[in-house]
Tab-separated table of C-alpha atoms and ligand atoms in Angstrom:
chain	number	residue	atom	x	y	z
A	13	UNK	CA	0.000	0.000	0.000
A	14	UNK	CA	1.302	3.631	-0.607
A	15	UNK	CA	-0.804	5.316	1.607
A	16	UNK	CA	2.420	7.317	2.955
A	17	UNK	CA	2.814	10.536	1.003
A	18	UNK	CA	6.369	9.842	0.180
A	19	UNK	CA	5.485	6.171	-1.158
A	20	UNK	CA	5.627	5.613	-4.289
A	21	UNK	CA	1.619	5.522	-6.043
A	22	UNK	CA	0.836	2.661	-7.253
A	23	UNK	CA	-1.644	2.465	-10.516
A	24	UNK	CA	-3.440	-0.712	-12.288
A	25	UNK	CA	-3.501	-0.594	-15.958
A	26	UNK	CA	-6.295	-2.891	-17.256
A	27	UNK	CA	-6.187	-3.633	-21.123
A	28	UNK	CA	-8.207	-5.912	-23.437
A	29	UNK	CA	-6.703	-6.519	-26.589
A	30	UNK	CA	-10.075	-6.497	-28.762
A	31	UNK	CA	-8.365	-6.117	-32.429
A	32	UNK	CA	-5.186	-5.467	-33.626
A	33	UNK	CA	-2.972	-3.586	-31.321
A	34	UNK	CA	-3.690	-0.352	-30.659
A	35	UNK	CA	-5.260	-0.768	-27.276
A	36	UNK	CA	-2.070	-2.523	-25.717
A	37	UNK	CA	-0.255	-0.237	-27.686
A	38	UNK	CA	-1.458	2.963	-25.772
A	39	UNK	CA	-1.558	1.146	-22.436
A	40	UNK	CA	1.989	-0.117	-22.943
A	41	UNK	CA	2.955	3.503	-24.045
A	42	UNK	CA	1.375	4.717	-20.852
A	43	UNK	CA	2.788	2.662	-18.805
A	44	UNK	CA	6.123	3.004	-19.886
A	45	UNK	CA	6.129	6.464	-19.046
A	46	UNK	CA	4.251	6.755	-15.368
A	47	UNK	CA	6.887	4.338	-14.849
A	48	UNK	CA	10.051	6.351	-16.105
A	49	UNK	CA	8.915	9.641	-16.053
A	50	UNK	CA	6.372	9.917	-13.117
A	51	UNK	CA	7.973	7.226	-10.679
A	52	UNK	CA	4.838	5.368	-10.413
A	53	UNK	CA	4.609	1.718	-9.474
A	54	UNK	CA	2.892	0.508	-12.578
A	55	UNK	CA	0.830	-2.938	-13.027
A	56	UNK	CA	-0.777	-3.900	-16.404
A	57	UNK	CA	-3.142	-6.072	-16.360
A	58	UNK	CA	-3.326	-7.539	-20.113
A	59	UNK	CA	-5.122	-10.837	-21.558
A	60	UNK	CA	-3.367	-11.069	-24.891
A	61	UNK	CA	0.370	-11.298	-24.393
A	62	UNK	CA	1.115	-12.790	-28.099
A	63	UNK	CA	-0.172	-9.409	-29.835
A	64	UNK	CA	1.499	-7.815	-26.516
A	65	UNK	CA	4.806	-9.439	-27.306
A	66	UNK	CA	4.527	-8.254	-31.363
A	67	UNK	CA	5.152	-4.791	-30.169
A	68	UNK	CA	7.419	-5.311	-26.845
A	69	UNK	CA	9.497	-8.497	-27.836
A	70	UNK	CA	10.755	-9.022	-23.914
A	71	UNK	CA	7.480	-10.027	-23.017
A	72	UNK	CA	7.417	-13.920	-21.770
A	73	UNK	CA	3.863	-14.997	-22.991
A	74	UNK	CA	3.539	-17.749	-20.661
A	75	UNK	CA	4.193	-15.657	-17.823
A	76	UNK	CA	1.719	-15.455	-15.374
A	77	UNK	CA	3.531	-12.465	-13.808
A	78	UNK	CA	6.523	-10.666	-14.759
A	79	UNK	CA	8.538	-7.447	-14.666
A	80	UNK	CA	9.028	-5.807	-18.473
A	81	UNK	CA	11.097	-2.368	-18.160
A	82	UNK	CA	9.934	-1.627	-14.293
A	83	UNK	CA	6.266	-2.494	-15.269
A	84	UNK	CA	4.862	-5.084	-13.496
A	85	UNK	CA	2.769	-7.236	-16.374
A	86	UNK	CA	-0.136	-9.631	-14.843
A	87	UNK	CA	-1.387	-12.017	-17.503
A	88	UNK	CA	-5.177	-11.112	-16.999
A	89	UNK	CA	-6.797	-14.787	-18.257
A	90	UNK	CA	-10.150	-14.691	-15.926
A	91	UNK	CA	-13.123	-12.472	-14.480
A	92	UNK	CA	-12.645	-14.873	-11.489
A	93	UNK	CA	-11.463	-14.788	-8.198
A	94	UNK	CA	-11.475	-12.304	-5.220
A	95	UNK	CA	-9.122	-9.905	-4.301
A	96	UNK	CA	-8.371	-7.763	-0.896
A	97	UNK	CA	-8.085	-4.277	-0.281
A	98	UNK	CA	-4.330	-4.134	-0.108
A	99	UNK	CA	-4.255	-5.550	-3.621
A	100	UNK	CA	-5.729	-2.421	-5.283
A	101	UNK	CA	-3.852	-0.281	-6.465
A	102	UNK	CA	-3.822	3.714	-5.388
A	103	UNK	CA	-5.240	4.614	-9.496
A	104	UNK	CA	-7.036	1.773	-11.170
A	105	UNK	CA	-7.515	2.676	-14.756
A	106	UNK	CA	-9.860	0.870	-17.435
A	107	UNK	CA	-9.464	0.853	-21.067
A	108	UNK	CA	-12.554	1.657	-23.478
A	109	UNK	CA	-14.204	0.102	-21.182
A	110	UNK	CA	-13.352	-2.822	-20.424
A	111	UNK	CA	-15.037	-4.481	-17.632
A	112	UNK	CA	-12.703	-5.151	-14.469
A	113	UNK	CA	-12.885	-8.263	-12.570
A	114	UNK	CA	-16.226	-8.266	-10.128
A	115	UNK	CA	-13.750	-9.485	-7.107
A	116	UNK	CA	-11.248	-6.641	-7.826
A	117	UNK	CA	-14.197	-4.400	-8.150
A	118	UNK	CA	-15.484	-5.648	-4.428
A	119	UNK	CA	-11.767	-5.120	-3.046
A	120	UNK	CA	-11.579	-1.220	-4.512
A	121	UNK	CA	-14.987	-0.775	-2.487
A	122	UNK	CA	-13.561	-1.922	0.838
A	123	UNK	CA	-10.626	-0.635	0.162
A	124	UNK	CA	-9.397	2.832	2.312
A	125	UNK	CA	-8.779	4.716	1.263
A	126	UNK	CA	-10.374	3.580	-1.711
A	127	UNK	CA	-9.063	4.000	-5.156
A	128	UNK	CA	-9.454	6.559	-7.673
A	129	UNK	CA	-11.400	4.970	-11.004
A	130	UNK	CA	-11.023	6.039	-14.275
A	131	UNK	CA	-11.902	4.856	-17.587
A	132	UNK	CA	-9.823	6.018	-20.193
A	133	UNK	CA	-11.602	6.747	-23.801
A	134	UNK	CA	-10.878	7.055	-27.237
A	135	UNK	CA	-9.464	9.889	-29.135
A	136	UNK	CA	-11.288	11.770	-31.448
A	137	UNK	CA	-11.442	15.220	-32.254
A	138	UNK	CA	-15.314	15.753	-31.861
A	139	UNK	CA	-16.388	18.519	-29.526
A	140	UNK	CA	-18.676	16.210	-27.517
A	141	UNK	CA	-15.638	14.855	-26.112
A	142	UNK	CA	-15.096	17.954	-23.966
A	143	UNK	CA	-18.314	17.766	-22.249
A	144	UNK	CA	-17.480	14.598	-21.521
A	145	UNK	CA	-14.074	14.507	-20.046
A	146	UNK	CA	-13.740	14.316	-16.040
A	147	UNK	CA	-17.769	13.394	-16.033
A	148	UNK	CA	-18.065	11.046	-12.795
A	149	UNK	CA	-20.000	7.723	-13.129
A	150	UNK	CA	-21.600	6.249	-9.913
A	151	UNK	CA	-21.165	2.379	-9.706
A	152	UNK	CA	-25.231	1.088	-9.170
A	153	UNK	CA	-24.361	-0.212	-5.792
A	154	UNK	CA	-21.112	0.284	-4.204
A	155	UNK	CA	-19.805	3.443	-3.068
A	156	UNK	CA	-17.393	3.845	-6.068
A	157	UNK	CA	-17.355	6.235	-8.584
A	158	UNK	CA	-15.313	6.195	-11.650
A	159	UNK	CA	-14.519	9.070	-14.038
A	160	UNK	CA	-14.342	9.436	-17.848
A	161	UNK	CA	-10.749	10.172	-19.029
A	162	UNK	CA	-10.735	11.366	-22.510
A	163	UNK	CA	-7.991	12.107	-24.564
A	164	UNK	CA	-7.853	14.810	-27.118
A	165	UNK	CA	-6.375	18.053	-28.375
A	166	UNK	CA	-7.053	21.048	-25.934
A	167	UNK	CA	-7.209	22.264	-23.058
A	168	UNK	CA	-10.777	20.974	-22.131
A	169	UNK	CA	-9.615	16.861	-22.935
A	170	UNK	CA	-6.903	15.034	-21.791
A	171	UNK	CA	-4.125	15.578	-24.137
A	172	UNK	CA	-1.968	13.119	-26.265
A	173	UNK	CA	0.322	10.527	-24.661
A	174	UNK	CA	4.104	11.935	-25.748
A	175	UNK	CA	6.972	11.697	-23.777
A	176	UNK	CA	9.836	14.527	-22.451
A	177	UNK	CA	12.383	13.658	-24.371
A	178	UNK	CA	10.647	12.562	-27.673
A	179	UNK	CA	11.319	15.414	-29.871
A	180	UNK	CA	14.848	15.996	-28.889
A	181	UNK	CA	15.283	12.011	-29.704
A	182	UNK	CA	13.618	12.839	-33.254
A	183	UNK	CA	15.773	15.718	-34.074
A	184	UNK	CA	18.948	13.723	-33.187
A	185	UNK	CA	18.424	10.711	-35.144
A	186	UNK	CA	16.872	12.794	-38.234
A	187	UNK	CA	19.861	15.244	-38.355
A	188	UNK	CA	21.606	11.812	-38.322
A	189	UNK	CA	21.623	10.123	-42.018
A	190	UNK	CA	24.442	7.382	-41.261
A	191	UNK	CA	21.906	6.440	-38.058
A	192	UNK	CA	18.665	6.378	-40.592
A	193	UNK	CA	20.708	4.384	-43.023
A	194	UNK	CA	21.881	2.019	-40.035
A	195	UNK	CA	18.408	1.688	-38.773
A	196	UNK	CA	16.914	0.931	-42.104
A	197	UNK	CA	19.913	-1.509	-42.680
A	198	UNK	CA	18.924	-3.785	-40.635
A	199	UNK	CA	15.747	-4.610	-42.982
A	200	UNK	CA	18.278	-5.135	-45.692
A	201	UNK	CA	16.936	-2.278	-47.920
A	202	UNK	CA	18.909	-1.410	-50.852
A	203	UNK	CA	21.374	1.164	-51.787
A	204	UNK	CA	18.394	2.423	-54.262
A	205	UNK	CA	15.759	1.975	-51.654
A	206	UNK	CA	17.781	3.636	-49.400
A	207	UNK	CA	18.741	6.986	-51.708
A	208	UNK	CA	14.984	6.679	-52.385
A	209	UNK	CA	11.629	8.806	-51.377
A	210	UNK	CA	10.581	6.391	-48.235
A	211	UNK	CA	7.471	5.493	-47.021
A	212	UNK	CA	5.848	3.766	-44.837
A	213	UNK	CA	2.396	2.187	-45.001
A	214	UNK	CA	0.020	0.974	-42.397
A	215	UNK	CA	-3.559	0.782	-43.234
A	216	UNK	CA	-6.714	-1.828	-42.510
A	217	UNK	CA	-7.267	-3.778	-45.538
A	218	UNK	CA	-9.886	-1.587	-47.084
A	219	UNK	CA	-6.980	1.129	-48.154
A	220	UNK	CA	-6.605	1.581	-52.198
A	221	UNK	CA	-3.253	0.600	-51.669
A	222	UNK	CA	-2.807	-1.324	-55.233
A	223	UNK	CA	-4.100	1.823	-57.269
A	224	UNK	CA	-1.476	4.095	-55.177
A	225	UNK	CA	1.039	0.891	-55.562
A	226	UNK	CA	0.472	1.871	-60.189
A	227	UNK	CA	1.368	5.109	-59.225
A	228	UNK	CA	4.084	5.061	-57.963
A	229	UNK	CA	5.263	2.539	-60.117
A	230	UNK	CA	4.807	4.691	-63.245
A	231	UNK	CA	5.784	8.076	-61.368
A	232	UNK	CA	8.661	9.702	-61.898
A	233	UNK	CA	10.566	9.689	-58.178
A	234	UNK	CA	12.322	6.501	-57.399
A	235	UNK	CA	10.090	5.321	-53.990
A	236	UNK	CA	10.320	2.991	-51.470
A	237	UNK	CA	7.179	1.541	-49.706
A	238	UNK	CA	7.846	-0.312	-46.354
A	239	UNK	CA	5.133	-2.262	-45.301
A	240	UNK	CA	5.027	-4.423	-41.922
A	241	UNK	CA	3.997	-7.827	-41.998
A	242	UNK	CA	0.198	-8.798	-42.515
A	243	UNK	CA	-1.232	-5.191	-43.754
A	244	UNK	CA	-2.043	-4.693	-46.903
A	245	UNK	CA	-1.391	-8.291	-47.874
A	246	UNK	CA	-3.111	-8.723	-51.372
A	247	UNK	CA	-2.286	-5.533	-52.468
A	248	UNK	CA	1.207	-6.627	-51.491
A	249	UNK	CA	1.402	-10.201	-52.734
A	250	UNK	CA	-0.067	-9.225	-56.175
A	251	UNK	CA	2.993	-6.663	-56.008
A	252	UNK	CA	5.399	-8.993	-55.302
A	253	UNK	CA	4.411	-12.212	-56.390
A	254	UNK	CA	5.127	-13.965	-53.539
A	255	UNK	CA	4.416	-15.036	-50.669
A	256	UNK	CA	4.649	-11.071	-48.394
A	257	UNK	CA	6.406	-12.512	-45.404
A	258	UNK	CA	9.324	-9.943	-44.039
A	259	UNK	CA	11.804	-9.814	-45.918
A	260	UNK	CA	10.335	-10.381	-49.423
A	261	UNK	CA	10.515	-7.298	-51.836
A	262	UNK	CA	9.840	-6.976	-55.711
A	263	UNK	CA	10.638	-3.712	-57.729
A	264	UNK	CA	8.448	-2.639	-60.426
A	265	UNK	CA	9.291	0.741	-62.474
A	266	UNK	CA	9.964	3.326	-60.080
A	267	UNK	CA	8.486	1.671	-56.673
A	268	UNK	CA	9.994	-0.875	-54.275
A	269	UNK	CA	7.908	-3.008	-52.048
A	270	UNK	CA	9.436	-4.398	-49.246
A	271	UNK	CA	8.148	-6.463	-45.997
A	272	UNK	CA	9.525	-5.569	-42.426
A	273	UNK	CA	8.980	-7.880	-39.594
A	274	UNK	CA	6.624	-5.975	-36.940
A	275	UNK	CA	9.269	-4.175	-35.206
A	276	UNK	CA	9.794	-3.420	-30.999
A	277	UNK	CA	6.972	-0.128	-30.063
A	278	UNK	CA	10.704	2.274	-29.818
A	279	UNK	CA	11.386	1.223	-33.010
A	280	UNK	CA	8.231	1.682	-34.682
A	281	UNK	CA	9.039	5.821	-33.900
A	282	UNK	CA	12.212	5.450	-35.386
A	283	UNK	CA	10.767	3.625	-38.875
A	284	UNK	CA	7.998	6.983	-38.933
A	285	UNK	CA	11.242	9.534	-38.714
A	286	UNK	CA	13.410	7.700	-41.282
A	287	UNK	CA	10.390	7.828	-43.865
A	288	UNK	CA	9.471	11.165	-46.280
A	289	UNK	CA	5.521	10.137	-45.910
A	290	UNK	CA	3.911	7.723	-43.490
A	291	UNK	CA	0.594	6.118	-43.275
A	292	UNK	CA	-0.997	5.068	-40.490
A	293	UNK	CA	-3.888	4.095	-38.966
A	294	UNK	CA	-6.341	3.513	-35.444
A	295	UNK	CA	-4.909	5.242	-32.495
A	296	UNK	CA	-1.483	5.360	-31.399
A	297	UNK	CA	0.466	4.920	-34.633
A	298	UNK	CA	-1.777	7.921	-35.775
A	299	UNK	CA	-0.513	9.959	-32.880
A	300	UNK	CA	3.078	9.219	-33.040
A	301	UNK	CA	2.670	10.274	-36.961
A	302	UNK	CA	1.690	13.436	-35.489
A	303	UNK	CA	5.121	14.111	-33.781
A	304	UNK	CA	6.982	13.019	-36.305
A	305	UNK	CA	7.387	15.897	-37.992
A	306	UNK	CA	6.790	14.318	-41.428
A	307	UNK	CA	3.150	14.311	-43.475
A	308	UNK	CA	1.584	11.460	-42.596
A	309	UNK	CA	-2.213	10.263	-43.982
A	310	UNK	CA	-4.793	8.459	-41.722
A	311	UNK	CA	-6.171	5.208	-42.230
A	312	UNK	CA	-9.329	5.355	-39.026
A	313	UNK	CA	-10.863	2.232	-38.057
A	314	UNK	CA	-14.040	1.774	-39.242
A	315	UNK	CA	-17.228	1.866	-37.135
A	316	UNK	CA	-20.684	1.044	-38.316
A	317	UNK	CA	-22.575	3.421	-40.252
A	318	UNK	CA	-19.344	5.664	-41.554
A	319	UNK	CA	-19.363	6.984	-37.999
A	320	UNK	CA	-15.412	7.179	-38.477
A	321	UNK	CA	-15.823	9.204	-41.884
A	322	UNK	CA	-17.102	12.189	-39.537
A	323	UNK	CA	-14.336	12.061	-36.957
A	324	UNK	CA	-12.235	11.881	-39.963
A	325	UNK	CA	-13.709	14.902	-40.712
A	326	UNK	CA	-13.310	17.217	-37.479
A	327	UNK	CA	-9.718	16.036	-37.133
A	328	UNK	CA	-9.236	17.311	-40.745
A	329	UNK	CA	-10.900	20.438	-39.597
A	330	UNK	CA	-8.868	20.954	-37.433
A	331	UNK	CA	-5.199	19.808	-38.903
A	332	UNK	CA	-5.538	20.048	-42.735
A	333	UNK	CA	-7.677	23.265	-42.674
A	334	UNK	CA	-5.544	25.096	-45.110
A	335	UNK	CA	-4.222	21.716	-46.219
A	336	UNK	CA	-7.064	21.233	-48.978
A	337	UNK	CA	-4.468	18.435	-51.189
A	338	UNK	CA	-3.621	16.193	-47.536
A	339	UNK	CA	-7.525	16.432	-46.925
A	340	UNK	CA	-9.115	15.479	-50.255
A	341	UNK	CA	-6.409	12.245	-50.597
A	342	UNK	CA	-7.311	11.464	-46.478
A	343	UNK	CA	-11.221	11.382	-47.775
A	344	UNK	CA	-10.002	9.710	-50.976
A	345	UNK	CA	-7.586	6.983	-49.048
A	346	UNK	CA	-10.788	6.359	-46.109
A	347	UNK	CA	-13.682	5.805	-48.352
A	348	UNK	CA	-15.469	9.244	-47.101
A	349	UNK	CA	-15.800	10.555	-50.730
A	350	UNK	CA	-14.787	9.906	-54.504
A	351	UNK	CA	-11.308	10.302	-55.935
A	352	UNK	CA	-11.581	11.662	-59.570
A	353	UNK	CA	-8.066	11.338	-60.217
A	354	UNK	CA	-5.840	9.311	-57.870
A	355	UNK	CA	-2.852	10.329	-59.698
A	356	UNK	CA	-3.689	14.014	-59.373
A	357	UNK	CA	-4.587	13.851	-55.624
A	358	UNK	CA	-1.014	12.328	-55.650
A	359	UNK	CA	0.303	14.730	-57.128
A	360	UNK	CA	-0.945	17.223	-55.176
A	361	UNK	CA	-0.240	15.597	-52.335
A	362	UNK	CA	3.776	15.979	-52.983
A	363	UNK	CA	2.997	19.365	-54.206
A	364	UNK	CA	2.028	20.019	-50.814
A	365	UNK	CA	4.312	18.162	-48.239
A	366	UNK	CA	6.372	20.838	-47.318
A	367	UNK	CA	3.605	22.908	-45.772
A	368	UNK	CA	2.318	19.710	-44.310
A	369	UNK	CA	5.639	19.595	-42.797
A	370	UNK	CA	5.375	22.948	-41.351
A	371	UNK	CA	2.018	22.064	-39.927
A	372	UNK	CA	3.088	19.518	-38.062
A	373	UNK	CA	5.101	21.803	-36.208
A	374	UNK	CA	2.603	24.411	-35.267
A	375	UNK	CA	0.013	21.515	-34.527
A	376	UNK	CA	2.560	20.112	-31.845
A	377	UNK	CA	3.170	23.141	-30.043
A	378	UNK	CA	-0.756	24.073	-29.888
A	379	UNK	CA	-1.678	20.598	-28.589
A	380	UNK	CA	0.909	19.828	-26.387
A	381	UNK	CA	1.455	23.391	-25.236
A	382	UNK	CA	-1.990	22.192	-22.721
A	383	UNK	CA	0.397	19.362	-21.384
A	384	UNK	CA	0.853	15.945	-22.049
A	385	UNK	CA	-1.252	13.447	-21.371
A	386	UNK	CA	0.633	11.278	-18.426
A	387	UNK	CA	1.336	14.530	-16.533
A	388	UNK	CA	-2.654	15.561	-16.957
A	389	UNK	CA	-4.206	11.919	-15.929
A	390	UNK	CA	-1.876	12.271	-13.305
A	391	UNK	CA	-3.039	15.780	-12.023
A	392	UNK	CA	-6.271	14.496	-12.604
A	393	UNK	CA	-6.141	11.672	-10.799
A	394	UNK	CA	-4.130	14.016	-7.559
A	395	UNK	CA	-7.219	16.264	-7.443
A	396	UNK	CA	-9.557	13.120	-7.025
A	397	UNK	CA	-7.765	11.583	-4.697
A	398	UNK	CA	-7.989	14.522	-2.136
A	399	UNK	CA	-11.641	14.693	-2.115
A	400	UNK	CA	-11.514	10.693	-0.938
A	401	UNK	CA	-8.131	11.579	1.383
A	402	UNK	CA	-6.104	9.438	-1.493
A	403	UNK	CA	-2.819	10.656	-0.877
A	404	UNK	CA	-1.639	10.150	-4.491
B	512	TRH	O1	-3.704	-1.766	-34.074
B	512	TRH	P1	-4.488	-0.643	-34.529
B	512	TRH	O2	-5.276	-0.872	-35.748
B	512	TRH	O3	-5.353	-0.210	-33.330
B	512	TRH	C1	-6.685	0.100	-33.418
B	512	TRH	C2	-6.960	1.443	-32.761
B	512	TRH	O4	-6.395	1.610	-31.513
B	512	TRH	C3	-8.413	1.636	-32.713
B	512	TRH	O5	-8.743	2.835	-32.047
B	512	TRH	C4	-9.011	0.438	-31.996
B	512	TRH	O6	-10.337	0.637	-31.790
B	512	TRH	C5	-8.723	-0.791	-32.826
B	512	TRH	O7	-7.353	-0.966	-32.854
B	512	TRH	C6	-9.356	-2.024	-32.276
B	512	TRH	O8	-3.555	0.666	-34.800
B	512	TRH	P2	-2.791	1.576	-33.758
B	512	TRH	O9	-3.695	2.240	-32.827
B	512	TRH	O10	-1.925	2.443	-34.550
B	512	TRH	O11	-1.874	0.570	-32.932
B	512	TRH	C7	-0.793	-0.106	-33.486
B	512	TRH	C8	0.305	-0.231	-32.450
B	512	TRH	O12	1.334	-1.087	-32.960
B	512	TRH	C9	0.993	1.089	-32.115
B	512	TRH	O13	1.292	1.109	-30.735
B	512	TRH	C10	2.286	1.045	-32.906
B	512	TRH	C11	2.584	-0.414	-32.840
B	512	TRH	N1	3.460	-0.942	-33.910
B	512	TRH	C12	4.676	-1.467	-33.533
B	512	TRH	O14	5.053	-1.439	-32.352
B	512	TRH	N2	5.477	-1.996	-34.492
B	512	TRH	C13	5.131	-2.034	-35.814
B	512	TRH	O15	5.899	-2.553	-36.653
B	512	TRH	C14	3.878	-1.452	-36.179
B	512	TRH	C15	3.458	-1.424	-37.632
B	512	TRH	C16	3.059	-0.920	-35.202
């Protein structure tokens, strides 16, 4: 128990891996940096260590407990069992959601003092989101109540996960060429791929890719398209003719095609800095685009009824507002309206990188210029837990 004001807190992570791997991704992320940068004792609570382990390679997926970089990582495989107060943790933090174990639920009620409950959200740029944020939600019949966390980008959400040191690390290694050509190296890309316009591509399967992949092809600029195992698959076979495991790669006119393995979560930054354009898609690969200080196009999930096509929308509102090429080839590249031309919106689309570039620049100082996120669930959190004498 940290009940002690100098103890360290002590926070509960609980993640459900529902599809693909954005939700571990953010909770790993998270994690990672109470841990490092806040000094909190951190336990995540995950039930899908084999898509856990694609992004953090360390992690032993038979492990019923273990310790992965300072986090404590509980294999969560059951709804069972009961739990006592001393168990809980000081912050006890759902994701989308999820629903916690009744018995753990039982122990936060008996618990003193008890814990502070919050259930983290998804992004999205829609305004509701701010009405939202820090709204309380009283549990039926325990004294507990838990509090909507949302993430976002102003002052009236919870910010965007991005860590202290992050954009120093990104200037460094892309001032660096010899350390993007050592990085990339180690996927064995050629001395053409290499001197090549790079990009990387992460989409759902529902992305044109094979009309951009004719594009290319025929364009002018020598290009290299990295694509991680498993996404865009037929797009990428057909390109290849083979089999796209990592490692397999096939040149056609002016475009390459070539597989990486899923790389470690660190990594992952360093692939979106070494590329001219990236593509990405869900949650957090869409936010780490965002400091990455290259243009980048969105690939959202898709929800029913084209719900996605109008968060799509507001975030292009509010990023690509004088960005009219980056927001007709988004709309284009998600479905949400026709493409007349794809090579024109490409070429537009290079036309316009450089201010893209820009943008990214004055977008990162307006959204993080409210705080980070860690450092705002945190304070968040604090201010809770002195109402209910939590001394967090
Ligand atoms: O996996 P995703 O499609 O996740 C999505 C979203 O989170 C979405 O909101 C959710 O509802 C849906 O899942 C079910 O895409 P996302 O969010 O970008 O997460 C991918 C994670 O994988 C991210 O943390 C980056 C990481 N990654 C690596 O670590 N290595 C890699 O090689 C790649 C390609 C990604």
């Amino acid at each position: 128990m940290s009940l002690h004001p100098a103890a360290t807190p002590t926070l509960a992570i609980f993640c459900k891996v529902v599809d693909n791997f954005g939700d571990i991704g953010i909770c790993w992320r998270l994690a990672r940096q109470l841990r490092h940068e806040h000094g909190v004792a951190v336990t995540l609570w995950v039930d899908d260590l084999a898509s856990f382990r694609r992004i953090c390679p360390e992690v032993g997926t038979a492990a019923a407990l273990q310790d992965v970089r300072g986090v404590t990582v509980r294999h969560w495989v059951s709804q069972d069992g009961s739990f006592e107060p001393e168990e809980v943790a000081d912050i006890v933090i759902e994701f989308f959601g999820c629903d916690l174990p009744p018995g753990y639920i039982e122990a936060m009620a008996r618990r003193t003092p008890r814990p502070v409950w919050l259930n983290y959200e998804g992004l999205t740029a829609e305004d509701w989101v701010e009405g939202c944020h820090r709204l309380p939600s009283m549990h039926p019949r325990l004294k507990l109540t838990k509090h909507f966390f949302f993430p976002g980008f102003n002052e009236r959400t919870g910010g965007l996960l991005c860590e202290r040191d992050l954009d120093a690390r990104r200037q460094a290694f892309q001032a660096d060429p010899a350390a993007q050509r050592a990085f990339l190296g180690r996927f064995g890309l050629t001395e053409r791929e290499l001197d090549a316009r790079k990009l990387s591509l992460f989409c759902y399967p529902h992305a044109p890719v094979a009309e951009l992949f004719g594009i290319w092809a025929q364009g002018g600029d020598s290009m290299a398209c990295l694509v991680p195992e498993g996404v865009a698959a037929d797009a990428v076979r057909e390109f290849i003719g083979a089999d796209p495991a990592p490692g397999a790669t096939a040149t056609r006119g002016a475009l390459s095609v070539r597989v990486l393995p899923f790389v470690a979560q660190p990594d992952y930054d360093l692939l979106l800095w070494a590329c001219d354009l990236n593509f990405v898609r869900g949650e957090d690969s869409w936010v780490r685009a965002q400091w990455a200080g290259r243009p980048f196009v969105w690939h959202i999930y898709p929800q029913d009824e084209n719900l996605h096509h109008k968060k799509l929308r507001t975030f292009l509102a509010r990023f690509a507002e004088d960005l009219p090429a980056l927001g007709a080839f988004s709309l284009g590249w998600n479905g949400a309206q026709d493409v007349e031309s794809w090579p024109q919106a490409w070429a537009a689309l290079r036309e316009e990188m450089p201010r893209i570039v820009e943008r990214t620049s004055s977008w990162r100082e307006e959204v993080l210029a409210h705080g980070d996120l860690a450092t705002k669930l945190l304070d968040f959190a604090r201010e809770l837990g002195r109402a209910q004498e939590n001394r967090i």
